[in-house]
mmCIF file of C-alpha atoms in Angstrom:
data_model
loop_
_atom_site.group_PDB
_atom_site.id
_atom_site.type_symbol
_atom_site.label_atom_id
_atom_site.label_comp_id
_atom_site.label_asym_id
_atom_site.label_seq_id
_atom_site.Cartn_x
_atom_site.Cartn_y
_atom_site.Cartn_z
ATOM 1 C CA MET A 1 -18.728 -3.091 -18.507
ATOM 2 C CA GLN A 2 -16.513 -0.480 -16.856
ATOM 3 C CA GLY A 3 -13.604 -0.816 -14.481
ATOM 4 C CA PHE A 4 -10.364 0.649 -13.146
ATOM 5 C CA ILE A 5 -6.934 -0.869 -13.775
ATOM 6 C CA LEU A 6 -5.393 -1.656 -10.398
ATOM 7 C CA ASN A 7 -2.311 -3.518 -11.617
ATOM 8 C CA LEU A 8 -0.366 -4.435 -14.764
ATOM 9 C CA ASN A 9 2.208 -7.197 -15.218
ATOM 10 C CA LYS A 10 4.144 -7.585 -18.461
ATOM 11 C CA VAL A 11 4.561 -11.099 -19.806
ATOM 12 C CA LYS A 12 6.040 -12.425 -23.056
ATOM 13 C CA ASP A 13 6.142 -10.246 -26.199
ATOM 14 C CA GLU A 14 4.652 -7.208 -24.434
ATOM 15 C CA ASP A 15 1.460 -9.047 -23.483
ATOM 16 C CA LEU A 16 -0.094 -8.010 -20.175
ATOM 17 C CA ILE A 17 -1.816 -9.533 -17.178
ATOM 18 C CA VAL A 18 -4.313 -6.854 -16.132
ATOM 19 C CA THR A 19 -6.169 -6.585 -12.815
ATOM 20 C CA ILE A 20 -9.388 -4.589 -13.139
ATOM 21 C CA LEU A 21 -11.883 -3.490 -10.483
ATOM 22 C CA SER A 22 -15.444 -3.396 -11.804
ATOM 23 C CA LYS A 23 -18.566 -2.637 -9.795
ATOM 24 C CA ASN A 24 -18.975 -6.127 -8.392
ATOM 25 C CA HIS A 25 -15.902 -8.102 -9.419
ATOM 26 C CA ILE A 26 -12.120 -7.983 -9.595
ATOM 27 C CA TYR A 27 -10.881 -9.481 -12.850
ATOM 28 C CA THR A 28 -7.460 -10.836 -13.716
ATOM 29 C CA LEU A 29 -7.313 -10.862 -17.517
ATOM 30 C CA TYR A 30 -4.839 -11.494 -20.326
ATOM 31 C CA ARG A 31 -4.305 -8.769 -22.927
ATOM 32 C CA PHE A 32 -2.504 -9.650 -26.128
ATOM 33 C CA TYR A 33 -0.145 -7.043 -27.531
ATOM 34 C CA GLY A 34 -0.929 -5.716 -30.994
ATOM 35 C CA ALA A 35 -0.578 -2.659 -33.196
ATOM 36 C CA ARG A 36 -4.329 -2.022 -33.119
ATOM 37 C CA HIS A 37 -4.433 -2.002 -29.341
ATOM 38 C CA GLY A 38 -4.544 1.369 -27.647
ATOM 39 C CA THR A 39 -2.199 2.070 -24.767
ATOM 40 C CA ILE A 40 -3.524 1.282 -21.311
ATOM 41 C CA ASN A 41 -1.909 2.088 -18.003
ATOM 42 C CA LEU A 42 -2.283 1.768 -14.255
ATOM 43 C CA GLY A 43 -5.250 3.764 -12.945
ATOM 44 C CA PHE A 44 -7.007 4.051 -16.310
ATOM 45 C CA LYS A 45 -10.782 3.670 -16.438
ATOM 46 C CA LEU A 46 -11.917 1.320 -19.190
ATOM 47 C CA ASP A 47 -14.980 0.064 -20.929
ATOM 48 C CA PHE A 48 -14.195 -3.568 -21.731
ATOM 49 C CA GLU A 49 -15.412 -7.093 -22.371
ATOM 50 C CA VAL A 50 -14.245 -10.419 -20.962
ATOM 51 C CA GLU A 51 -13.731 -13.368 -23.297
ATOM 52 C CA SER A 52 -13.612 -16.749 -21.574
ATOM 53 C CA SER A 53 -12.581 -20.098 -23.012
ATOM 54 C CA TYR A 54 -12.410 -23.599 -21.602
ATOM 55 C CA LYS A 55 -9.049 -23.981 -23.362
ATOM 56 C CA VAL A 56 -7.238 -21.453 -21.157
ATOM 57 C CA THR A 57 -7.213 -20.770 -17.434
ATOM 58 C CA ILE A 58 -7.251 -16.979 -17.713
ATOM 59 C CA SER A 59 -9.903 -14.987 -19.567
ATOM 60 C CA ARG A 60 -8.981 -12.423 -22.223
ATOM 61 C CA LEU A 61 -9.461 -8.668 -22.057
ATOM 62 C CA LYS A 62 -11.074 -7.455 -25.283
ATOM 63 C CA ASP A 63 -12.932 -4.546 -26.891
ATOM 64 C CA VAL A 64 -11.124 -2.035 -24.705
ATOM 65 C CA ILE A 65 -12.099 1.640 -24.760
ATOM 66 C CA HIS A 66 -10.179 4.075 -22.562
ATOM 67 C CA ILE A 67 -12.517 6.439 -20.673
ATOM 68 C CA GLY A 68 -10.172 9.372 -20.177
ATOM 69 C CA TYR A 69 -10.077 11.853 -17.317
ATOM 70 C CA LYS A 70 -9.952 15.524 -18.274
ATOM 71 C CA TRP A 71 -6.755 15.820 -16.209
ATOM 72 C CA ILE A 72 -5.097 12.753 -17.785
ATOM 73 C CA ASN A 73 -2.291 14.800 -19.392
ATOM 74 C CA ASN A 74 -1.213 16.345 -16.083
ATOM 75 C CA ARG A 75 1.746 14.135 -15.156
ATOM 76 C CA HIS A 76 1.729 15.196 -11.497
ATOM 77 C CA LEU A 77 -1.950 14.355 -11.028
ATOM 78 C CA LEU A 78 -1.574 11.086 -12.939
ATOM 79 C CA LYS A 79 1.383 9.939 -10.815
ATOM 80 C CA LEU A 80 -0.522 10.608 -7.589
ATOM 81 C CA TRP A 81 -3.578 8.854 -9.068
ATOM 82 C CA GLN A 82 -1.572 5.766 -9.981
ATOM 83 C CA ASP A 83 -0.045 5.615 -6.500
ATOM 84 C CA PHE A 84 -3.541 5.861 -5.013
ATOM 85 C CA THR A 85 -5.295 3.299 -7.223
ATOM 86 C CA HIS A 86 -2.466 0.763 -6.929
ATOM 87 C CA LEU A 87 -3.062 0.686 -3.166
ATOM 88 C CA PHE A 88 -6.411 -0.958 -3.873
ATOM 89 C CA TYR A 89 -4.682 -3.821 -5.698
ATOM 90 C CA LYS A 90 -2.699 -4.704 -2.602
ATOM 91 C CA HIS A 91 -5.749 -4.259 -0.375
ATOM 92 C CA LEU A 92 -8.135 -6.342 -2.512
ATOM 93 C CA LYS A 93 -5.784 -8.807 -4.250
ATOM 94 C CA ASP A 94 -7.325 -11.904 -2.645
ATOM 95 C CA VAL A 95 -10.902 -10.908 -3.517
ATOM 96 C CA GLU A 96 -12.991 -11.668 -6.620
ATOM 97 C CA GLU A 97 -16.601 -10.773 -5.806
ATOM 98 C CA ILE A 98 -16.847 -7.321 -4.255
ATOM 99 C CA ASP A 99 -19.334 -4.681 -3.160
ATOM 100 C CA GLU A 100 -19.692 -1.731 -5.538
ATOM 101 C CA PHE A 101 -18.607 0.632 -2.743
ATOM 102 C CA TYR A 102 -14.986 0.358 -3.893
ATOM 103 C CA PHE A 103 -15.713 1.126 -7.545
ATOM 104 C CA ASN A 104 -17.923 4.065 -6.585
ATOM 105 C CA LEU A 105 -15.281 5.403 -4.175
ATOM 106 C CA ILE A 106 -12.571 5.436 -6.862
ATOM 107 C CA ASP A 107 -14.972 6.773 -9.477
ATOM 108 C CA GLU A 108 -15.974 9.697 -7.271
ATOM 109 C CA ALA A 109 -12.314 10.395 -6.454
ATOM 110 C CA SER A 110 -11.486 10.573 -10.181
ATOM 111 C CA LYS A 111 -14.104 13.301 -10.631
ATOM 112 C CA GLN A 112 -12.684 15.382 -7.773
ATOM 113 C CA TRP A 113 -8.977 14.745 -8.456
ATOM 114 C CA ASP A 114 -8.297 18.077 -10.184
ATOM 115 C CA LYS A 115 -10.782 20.185 -8.226
ATOM 116 C CA GLN A 116 -8.680 20.380 -5.053
ATOM 117 C CA ASN A 117 -5.392 19.030 -3.738
ATOM 118 C CA PRO A 118 -5.621 15.365 -4.858
ATOM 119 C CA LYS A 119 -3.954 14.238 -1.644
ATOM 120 C CA ARG A 120 -6.940 15.680 0.233
ATOM 121 C CA VAL A 121 -9.299 13.754 -2.054
ATOM 122 C CA ALA A 122 -7.382 10.535 -1.368
ATOM 123 C CA ILE A 123 -7.324 11.085 2.397
ATOM 124 C CA GLU A 124 -11.048 11.788 2.544
ATOM 125 C CA CYS A 125 -11.733 8.673 0.462
ATOM 126 C CA TYR A 126 -9.517 6.609 2.743
ATOM 127 C CA VAL A 127 -11.443 7.690 5.828
ATOM 128 C CA LYS A 128 -14.679 6.661 4.070
ATOM 129 C CA LEU A 129 -13.095 3.280 3.340
ATOM 130 C CA LEU A 130 -11.962 2.814 6.942
ATOM 131 C CA GLN A 131 -15.441 3.679 8.160
ATOM 132 C CA TYR A 132 -17.071 1.322 5.647
ATOM 133 C CA GLU A 133 -14.798 -1.536 6.691
ATOM 134 C CA GLY A 134 -15.297 -0.850 10.400
ATOM 135 C CA ARG A 135 -11.644 0.079 10.934
ATOM 136 C CA LEU A 136 -11.966 3.782 11.770
ATOM 137 C CA HIS A 137 -10.757 4.413 15.340
ATOM 138 C CA THR A 138 -12.238 7.649 16.627
ATOM 139 C CA GLU A 139 -11.516 7.157 20.353
ATOM 140 C CA ASN A 140 -8.675 9.119 21.949
ATOM 141 C CA ILE A 141 -6.946 5.925 23.047
ATOM 142 C CA CYS A 142 -3.367 5.233 22.017
ATOM 143 C CA PHE A 143 -3.202 2.139 19.825
ATOM 144 C CA LEU A 144 0.296 1.332 21.083
ATOM 145 C CA CYS A 145 0.001 1.736 24.867
ATOM 146 C CA GLY A 146 -3.769 1.701 25.448
ATOM 147 C CA ILE A 147 -3.749 4.904 27.515
ATOM 148 C CA GLU A 148 -5.978 7.915 26.792
ATOM 149 C CA ILE A 149 -4.483 10.625 24.571
ATOM 150 C CA LYS A 150 -4.991 13.894 26.436
ATOM 151 C CA ASP A 151 -2.622 16.186 24.582
ATOM 152 C CA GLU A 152 -1.077 15.905 21.116
ATOM 153 C CA VAL A 153 -2.188 13.050 18.861
ATOM 154 C CA SER A 154 -0.221 11.253 16.158
ATOM 155 C CA LEU A 155 -1.363 8.702 13.614
ATOM 156 C CA ILE A 156 0.163 5.507 12.280
ATOM 157 C CA ARG A 157 -0.904 3.138 9.488
ATOM 158 C CA ALA A 158 -4.679 2.833 9.072
ATOM 159 C CA TYR A 159 -4.892 6.239 10.786
ATOM 160 C CA LEU A 160 -4.662 4.638 14.199
ATOM 161 C CA PRO A 161 -4.225 7.268 16.961
ATOM 162 C CA THR A 162 -1.157 7.215 19.204
ATOM 163 C CA HIS A 163 0.739 9.402 21.622
ATOM 164 C CA LYS A 164 3.504 11.353 19.917
ATOM 165 C CA GLU A 165 5.968 9.785 22.351
ATOM 166 C CA CYS A 166 4.785 6.250 21.553
ATOM 167 C CA SER A 167 5.034 6.389 17.763
ATOM 168 C CA HIS A 168 7.712 9.102 17.450
ATOM 169 C CA THR A 169 5.798 10.669 14.571
ATOM 170 C CA LEU A 170 4.505 14.150 13.739
ATOM 171 C CA THR A 171 1.261 15.303 15.336
ATOM 172 C CA ILE A 172 -2.084 16.183 13.740
ATOM 173 C CA ASN A 173 -4.249 18.913 15.238
ATOM 174 C CA LYS A 174 -7.160 17.409 17.176
ATOM 175 C CA ILE A 175 -9.842 19.708 15.761
ATOM 176 C CA GLY A 176 -8.882 18.878 12.197
ATOM 177 C CA LEU A 177 -8.653 15.176 12.952
ATOM 178 C CA LYS A 178 -12.067 15.129 14.611
ATOM 179 C CA GLU A 179 -13.610 16.871 11.591
ATOM 180 C CA LEU A 180 -11.872 14.426 9.254
ATOM 181 C CA PHE A 181 -13.143 11.379 11.116
ATOM 182 C CA GLN A 182 -16.675 12.728 11.594
ATOM 183 C CA SER A 183 -17.303 14.428 8.249
ATOM 184 C CA GLN A 184 -14.628 12.936 5.942
ATOM 185 C CA SER A 185 -13.364 16.480 5.339
ATOM 186 C CA THR A 186 -9.800 17.824 5.483
ATOM 187 C CA ILE A 187 -11.001 21.424 5.788
ATOM 188 C CA PHE A 188 -9.238 21.964 9.143
ATOM 189 C CA ILE A 189 -6.088 20.021 8.189
ATOM 190 C CA ASN A 190 -3.187 22.168 6.939
ATOM 191 C CA ASP A 191 -1.045 21.258 3.932
ATOM 192 C CA LYS A 192 1.848 19.975 6.031
ATOM 193 C CA GLU A 193 -0.506 17.636 7.881
ATOM 194 C CA VAL A 194 -2.051 16.579 4.564
ATOM 195 C CA ASP A 195 1.388 15.521 3.343
ATOM 196 C CA ARG A 196 1.886 13.545 6.544
ATOM 197 C CA LEU A 197 -1.494 11.789 6.139
ATOM 198 C CA TRP A 198 -0.703 11.052 2.484
ATOM 199 C CA TYR A 199 2.567 9.318 3.379
ATOM 200 C CA ILE A 200 0.761 7.244 6.004
ATOM 201 C CA LEU A 201 -1.794 6.303 3.342
ATOM 202 C CA LEU A 202 0.972 5.129 1.015
ATOM 203 C CA GLU A 203 2.005 2.559 3.654
ATOM 204 C CA GLY A 204 -1.125 0.619 2.684
ATOM 205 C CA LEU A 205 -4.898 0.630 2.988
#
């Protein structure tokens, strides 16, 4: 089966506890260290098998093949990718069975990661996730004070809209924000606003 590494924890003798998102399941697996084992890292896409045993409480990760991205050697893109994929670990850490939406979302992002500003790819994916989970707030109502936003709009975590004066954060242009929420496109968002939306995203899904 295939999956994305969402988290790695080192244990004794360089062994690893690996959290992997597959199409319908999140696995927590043990990977023994060995000279024949290829290097794996956060954000990598793998083809793998799960070996279970009644003698141990955690299944073993085996027969690992790294499915590389064509941009894998670009350190800048890889760092942004690892920051992005690790957010899913925190968001889904209490889940085992899962809808394939999440796997497909990350998989599609990996294919677009080097085709445009990767922060734009991540932001557009995040809006799709918010919409899928029923958490996308498109009304011009301030999340903090409950009053309509008539002028400039700011966003806080989960892209919740606020008055600039309520959240004391930078504004996002309304036309670009409307297009983002309606079409999952950052086409009318400038690079400075993209950076702002990226930092909000890093606060957590």
